[in-house]
């Protein structure tokens, strides 16, 4: 049976690459967007309505998330995998990043909500059907910056580091229901909307520091997400997969 994957924040950037890769590999996809309706609907037209649907929702709002899960489930019959990819209001700009002394707790809270609260909402909302079927997969999108903060994106990196602990607790508790939970942590991606303002010097520094002498692409990350979404990954849970050309080694 064809698996259905919900990817949050997937109308553009890394999320769009993940959706396209999943569709190419035979998955049905739920494209969640917040504001980029035209981009989301364009993706649906490219993939085909029989295999894709676009649904608007603010993933930090539980009522909207519940509606998202309800609509997606009604459309495809069930959801098999959720990918918590949405990025809330953050740009990887080393020149404009606030120093620690300039940051406020609100800056941190925005990223904690966008990463952890959003994942919390999506997982709790989809969990009843996962538990009933005793099967399901949860994939979080992290970052290698928590291991190697080439640029100190304090608030973003802190939230993503928390995602790993969050995910491992879920994996430990829900494994008895056949539910898997993992994180895919990419390096700085060349290039997405969020990293478009990253300077060439930063990209070059990262490339020269990796064994593969390359910067991570959205496709590199999407390939791992597709693997974890498949039945081939049924024996994997509680892991953080770092996709960064070997810049950080676990």
Short mmCIF file of C-alpha atoms in Angstrom, two decimals:
data_model
loop_
_atom_site.label_atom_id
_atom_site.label_comp_id
_atom_site.label_asym_id
_atom_site.label_seq_id
_atom_site.Cartn_x
_atom_site.Cartn_y
_atom_site.Cartn_z
CA UNK A 1 0.00 0.00 0.00
CA UNK A 2 1.22 3.48 -0.86
CA UNK A 3 2.49 5.41 2.14
CA UNK A 4 1.27 8.94 2.83
CA UNK A 5 3.73 11.50 4.18
CA UNK A 6 2.85 14.87 5.70
CA UNK A 7 5.66 17.41 5.37
CA UNK A 8 5.17 20.65 7.29
CA UNK A 9 6.39 23.88 5.74
CA UNK A 10 6.79 22.17 2.38
CA UNK A 11 5.67 24.69 -0.21
CA UNK A 12 9.23 25.87 -0.85
CA UNK A 13 12.86 25.42 0.17
CA UNK A 14 13.97 22.13 1.71
CA UNK A 15 10.37 21.09 2.27
CA UNK A 16 9.56 21.33 -1.42
CA UNK A 17 12.62 19.24 -2.30
CA UNK A 18 11.53 16.61 0.23
CA UNK A 19 8.00 16.53 -1.21
CA UNK A 20 9.24 16.19 -4.80
CA UNK A 21 11.66 13.41 -3.82
CA UNK A 22 8.97 11.50 -1.95
CA UNK A 23 6.54 11.81 -4.86
CA UNK A 24 9.19 10.59 -7.30
CA UNK A 25 9.68 7.52 -5.10
CA UNK A 26 5.97 6.67 -5.07
CA UNK A 27 4.74 8.27 -1.84
CA UNK A 28 1.55 10.27 -1.51
CA UNK A 29 2.32 13.69 -0.04
CA UNK A 30 0.54 16.27 2.07
CA UNK A 31 2.01 19.71 1.41
CA UNK A 32 1.52 21.97 4.38
CA UNK A 33 2.01 25.71 3.95
CA UNK A 34 1.43 28.83 6.02
CA UNK A 35 1.46 31.71 3.52
CA UNK A 36 2.86 30.37 0.24
CA UNK A 37 -0.41 29.14 -1.27
CA UNK A 38 0.62 29.62 -4.90
CA UNK A 39 3.84 27.66 -4.43
CA UNK A 40 1.99 24.85 -2.66
CA UNK A 41 -0.66 24.59 -5.35
CA UNK A 42 2.01 24.62 -8.06
CA UNK A 43 3.62 21.60 -6.40
CA UNK A 44 0.28 19.80 -6.35
CA UNK A 45 -0.19 20.46 -10.08
CA UNK A 46 3.31 19.12 -10.79
CA UNK A 47 2.79 15.95 -8.76
CA UNK A 48 -0.89 15.38 -9.52
CA UNK A 49 -3.96 15.60 -7.30
CA UNK A 50 -4.18 11.83 -6.97
CA UNK A 51 -0.88 11.85 -5.08
CA UNK A 52 -0.69 15.30 -3.48
CA UNK A 53 -2.80 17.78 -1.56
CA UNK A 54 -1.93 21.27 -0.21
CA UNK A 55 -3.37 22.29 3.16
CA UNK A 56 -2.85 25.60 4.93
CA UNK A 57 -2.08 25.57 8.65
CA UNK A 58 0.01 27.42 11.20
CA UNK A 59 1.76 24.49 12.87
CA UNK A 60 2.19 26.43 16.11
CA UNK A 61 -1.62 26.57 16.42
CA UNK A 62 -3.08 23.30 17.71
CA UNK A 63 -6.58 23.83 16.30
CA UNK A 64 -5.17 24.46 12.85
CA UNK A 65 -2.94 21.39 13.13
CA UNK A 66 -5.89 19.21 14.15
CA UNK A 67 -7.74 20.46 11.07
CA UNK A 68 -4.67 19.75 8.92
CA UNK A 69 -4.48 16.14 10.16
CA UNK A 70 -8.23 15.69 9.72
CA UNK A 71 -8.26 16.96 6.12
CA UNK A 72 -5.18 14.98 5.13
CA UNK A 73 -6.56 11.78 6.66
CA UNK A 74 -9.91 12.23 4.92
CA UNK A 75 -8.18 12.80 1.58
CA UNK A 76 -5.77 9.84 1.64
CA UNK A 77 -7.39 7.58 4.23
CA UNK A 78 -4.50 7.70 6.67
CA UNK A 79 -1.14 9.33 7.39
CA UNK A 80 1.87 7.04 7.72
CA UNK A 81 4.74 9.48 8.22
CA UNK A 82 5.06 13.05 9.50
CA UNK A 83 8.08 15.21 8.72
CA UNK A 84 8.40 18.22 11.01
CA UNK A 85 10.22 20.56 8.66
CA UNK A 86 8.55 23.98 9.10
CA UNK A 87 10.94 26.83 9.85
CA UNK A 88 9.40 29.84 11.56
CA UNK A 89 10.78 33.26 10.65
CA UNK A 90 14.53 32.65 10.55
CA UNK A 91 17.25 33.56 8.05
CA UNK A 92 20.81 32.23 8.04
CA UNK A 93 22.47 35.62 7.74
CA UNK A 94 25.83 35.79 9.56
CA UNK A 95 25.98 39.55 9.10
CA UNK A 96 22.60 40.23 10.72
CA UNK A 97 22.54 37.51 13.37
CA UNK A 98 22.20 39.04 16.82
CA UNK A 99 24.98 38.48 19.31
CA UNK A 100 24.05 36.78 22.56
CA UNK A 101 24.00 40.11 24.40
CA UNK A 102 21.54 41.50 21.83
CA UNK A 103 19.10 38.57 21.97
CA UNK A 104 15.90 38.57 23.98
CA UNK A 105 14.05 35.58 25.36
CA UNK A 106 11.34 36.28 22.78
CA UNK A 107 13.88 35.44 20.07
CA UNK A 108 14.45 32.06 21.69
CA UNK A 109 10.75 31.51 22.32
CA UNK A 110 9.91 32.06 18.65
CA UNK A 111 12.31 29.29 17.60
CA UNK A 112 11.27 26.97 20.44
CA UNK A 113 7.66 27.37 19.34
CA UNK A 114 8.51 26.90 15.67
CA UNK A 115 10.52 23.75 16.32
CA UNK A 116 9.27 22.05 19.48
CA UNK A 117 5.72 23.34 19.90
CA UNK A 118 5.02 22.69 16.21
CA UNK A 119 6.38 19.13 16.43
CA UNK A 120 4.43 18.59 19.66
CA UNK A 121 1.19 19.70 17.97
CA UNK A 122 1.65 17.57 14.85
CA UNK A 123 2.72 14.43 16.71
CA UNK A 124 -0.02 14.58 19.34
CA UNK A 125 -2.62 15.17 16.65
CA UNK A 126 -1.58 12.25 14.42
CA UNK A 127 -0.73 9.89 17.30
CA UNK A 128 -4.15 8.25 17.77
CA UNK A 129 -4.11 6.76 14.27
CA UNK A 130 -0.46 5.69 14.62
CA UNK A 131 -1.22 3.95 17.92
CA UNK A 132 -4.36 2.30 16.57
CA UNK A 133 -2.46 0.82 13.60
CA UNK A 134 0.66 0.13 15.71
CA UNK A 135 2.76 1.73 13.02
CA UNK A 136 3.99 5.18 12.07
CA UNK A 137 7.10 7.23 11.55
CA UNK A 138 8.07 10.66 12.89
CA UNK A 139 10.96 12.56 11.32
CA UNK A 140 12.31 15.84 12.65
CA UNK A 141 14.55 18.18 10.67
CA UNK A 142 17.51 19.25 12.80
CA UNK A 143 20.89 20.85 12.19
CA UNK A 144 24.55 19.98 12.60
CA UNK A 145 25.11 23.44 14.09
CA UNK A 146 24.42 22.09 17.57
CA UNK A 147 27.67 20.11 17.23
CA UNK A 148 29.66 22.66 15.27
CA UNK A 149 28.31 26.23 15.48
CA UNK A 150 30.27 27.65 12.56
CA UNK A 151 28.03 30.68 12.97
CA UNK A 152 26.42 31.08 16.44
CA UNK A 153 22.75 31.09 15.46
CA UNK A 154 21.92 30.87 19.17
CA UNK A 155 18.15 30.66 19.23
CA UNK A 156 17.77 28.43 16.18
CA UNK A 157 20.49 25.98 17.22
CA UNK A 158 19.19 25.72 20.78
CA UNK A 159 15.70 24.81 19.58
CA UNK A 160 17.05 22.20 17.16
CA UNK A 161 19.26 20.67 19.86
CA UNK A 162 16.14 20.33 22.00
CA UNK A 163 14.45 18.50 19.13
CA UNK A 164 16.87 15.60 19.50
CA UNK A 165 16.02 15.03 23.17
CA UNK A 166 12.33 15.51 22.40
CA UNK A 167 12.50 12.90 19.63
CA UNK A 168 14.43 10.32 21.63
CA UNK A 169 11.93 10.45 24.47
CA UNK A 170 9.12 9.86 21.97
CA UNK A 171 11.04 6.98 20.41
CA UNK A 172 11.56 5.40 23.82
CA UNK A 173 7.93 5.67 24.92
CA UNK A 174 6.14 4.93 21.66
CA UNK A 175 8.27 2.14 20.27
CA UNK A 176 5.92 -0.37 21.89
CA UNK A 177 3.28 0.82 19.40
CA UNK A 178 5.60 0.27 16.43
CA UNK A 179 6.18 4.01 16.10
CA UNK A 180 9.60 5.20 14.97
CA UNK A 181 11.05 8.67 15.65
CA UNK A 182 14.27 10.04 14.19
CA UNK A 183 15.97 13.32 13.32
CA UNK A 184 17.75 14.26 10.09
CA UNK A 185 20.26 17.03 10.72
CA UNK A 186 21.64 18.71 7.63
CA UNK A 187 24.52 21.07 7.33
CA UNK A 188 23.94 24.59 6.07
CA UNK A 189 22.07 23.95 2.83
CA UNK A 190 23.11 25.42 -0.49
CA UNK A 191 20.76 26.90 -1.24
CA UNK A 192 17.29 27.42 0.25
CA UNK A 193 15.26 30.56 0.87
CA UNK A 194 16.50 30.59 4.45
CA UNK A 195 20.17 30.33 3.45
CA UNK A 196 19.98 32.60 0.41
CA UNK A 197 21.61 35.46 2.32
CA UNK A 198 24.50 33.33 3.58
CA UNK A 199 27.74 34.74 2.25
CA UNK A 200 29.87 32.82 -0.29
CA UNK A 201 32.74 32.98 2.21
CA UNK A 202 30.77 30.97 4.77
CA UNK A 203 29.77 28.35 2.20
CA UNK A 204 33.39 28.07 1.03
CA UNK A 205 34.66 27.72 4.60
CA UNK A 206 32.24 24.88 5.25
CA UNK A 207 33.03 23.12 1.97
CA UNK A 208 36.77 23.20 2.59
CA UNK A 209 36.27 21.84 6.12
CA UNK A 210 34.39 18.72 5.02
CA UNK A 211 36.04 15.44 3.95
CA UNK A 212 33.87 15.48 0.80
CA UNK A 213 34.81 19.11 0.07
CA UNK A 214 31.19 20.01 -0.61
CA UNK A 215 28.31 21.86 0.98
CA UNK A 216 25.16 19.89 1.80
CA UNK A 217 22.32 20.25 -0.70
CA UNK A 218 18.58 20.03 0.00
CA UNK A 219 18.57 16.87 -2.12
CA UNK A 220 21.11 15.23 0.21
CA UNK A 221 18.74 15.72 3.14
CA UNK A 222 15.64 14.78 1.14
CA UNK A 223 17.20 11.45 0.19
CA UNK A 224 17.64 10.49 3.84
CA UNK A 225 14.10 11.61 4.71
CA UNK A 226 12.75 9.43 1.89
CA UNK A 227 14.71 6.45 3.18
CA UNK A 228 13.41 6.90 6.72
CA UNK A 229 9.88 7.23 5.34
CA UNK A 230 10.14 3.83 3.67
CA UNK A 231 9.60 0.36 5.07
CA UNK A 232 13.33 -0.23 4.69
CA UNK A 233 13.84 1.88 7.82
CA UNK A 234 11.41 -0.03 10.04
CA UNK A 235 14.23 -1.10 12.37
CA UNK A 236 15.52 2.42 13.02
CA UNK A 237 14.41 4.72 15.84
CA UNK A 238 15.82 7.27 18.27
CA UNK A 239 18.62 8.27 15.91
CA UNK A 240 20.02 11.59 14.73
CA UNK A 241 21.38 11.30 11.20
CA UNK A 242 23.82 14.07 10.33
CA UNK A 243 23.99 14.84 6.62
CA UNK A 244 26.87 17.28 6.21
CA UNK A 245 29.60 15.68 4.11
CA UNK A 246 31.41 14.47 7.22
CA UNK A 247 31.95 17.92 8.73
CA UNK A 248 30.74 16.49 12.05
CA UNK A 249 31.21 12.84 12.87
CA UNK A 250 29.12 10.98 15.47
#
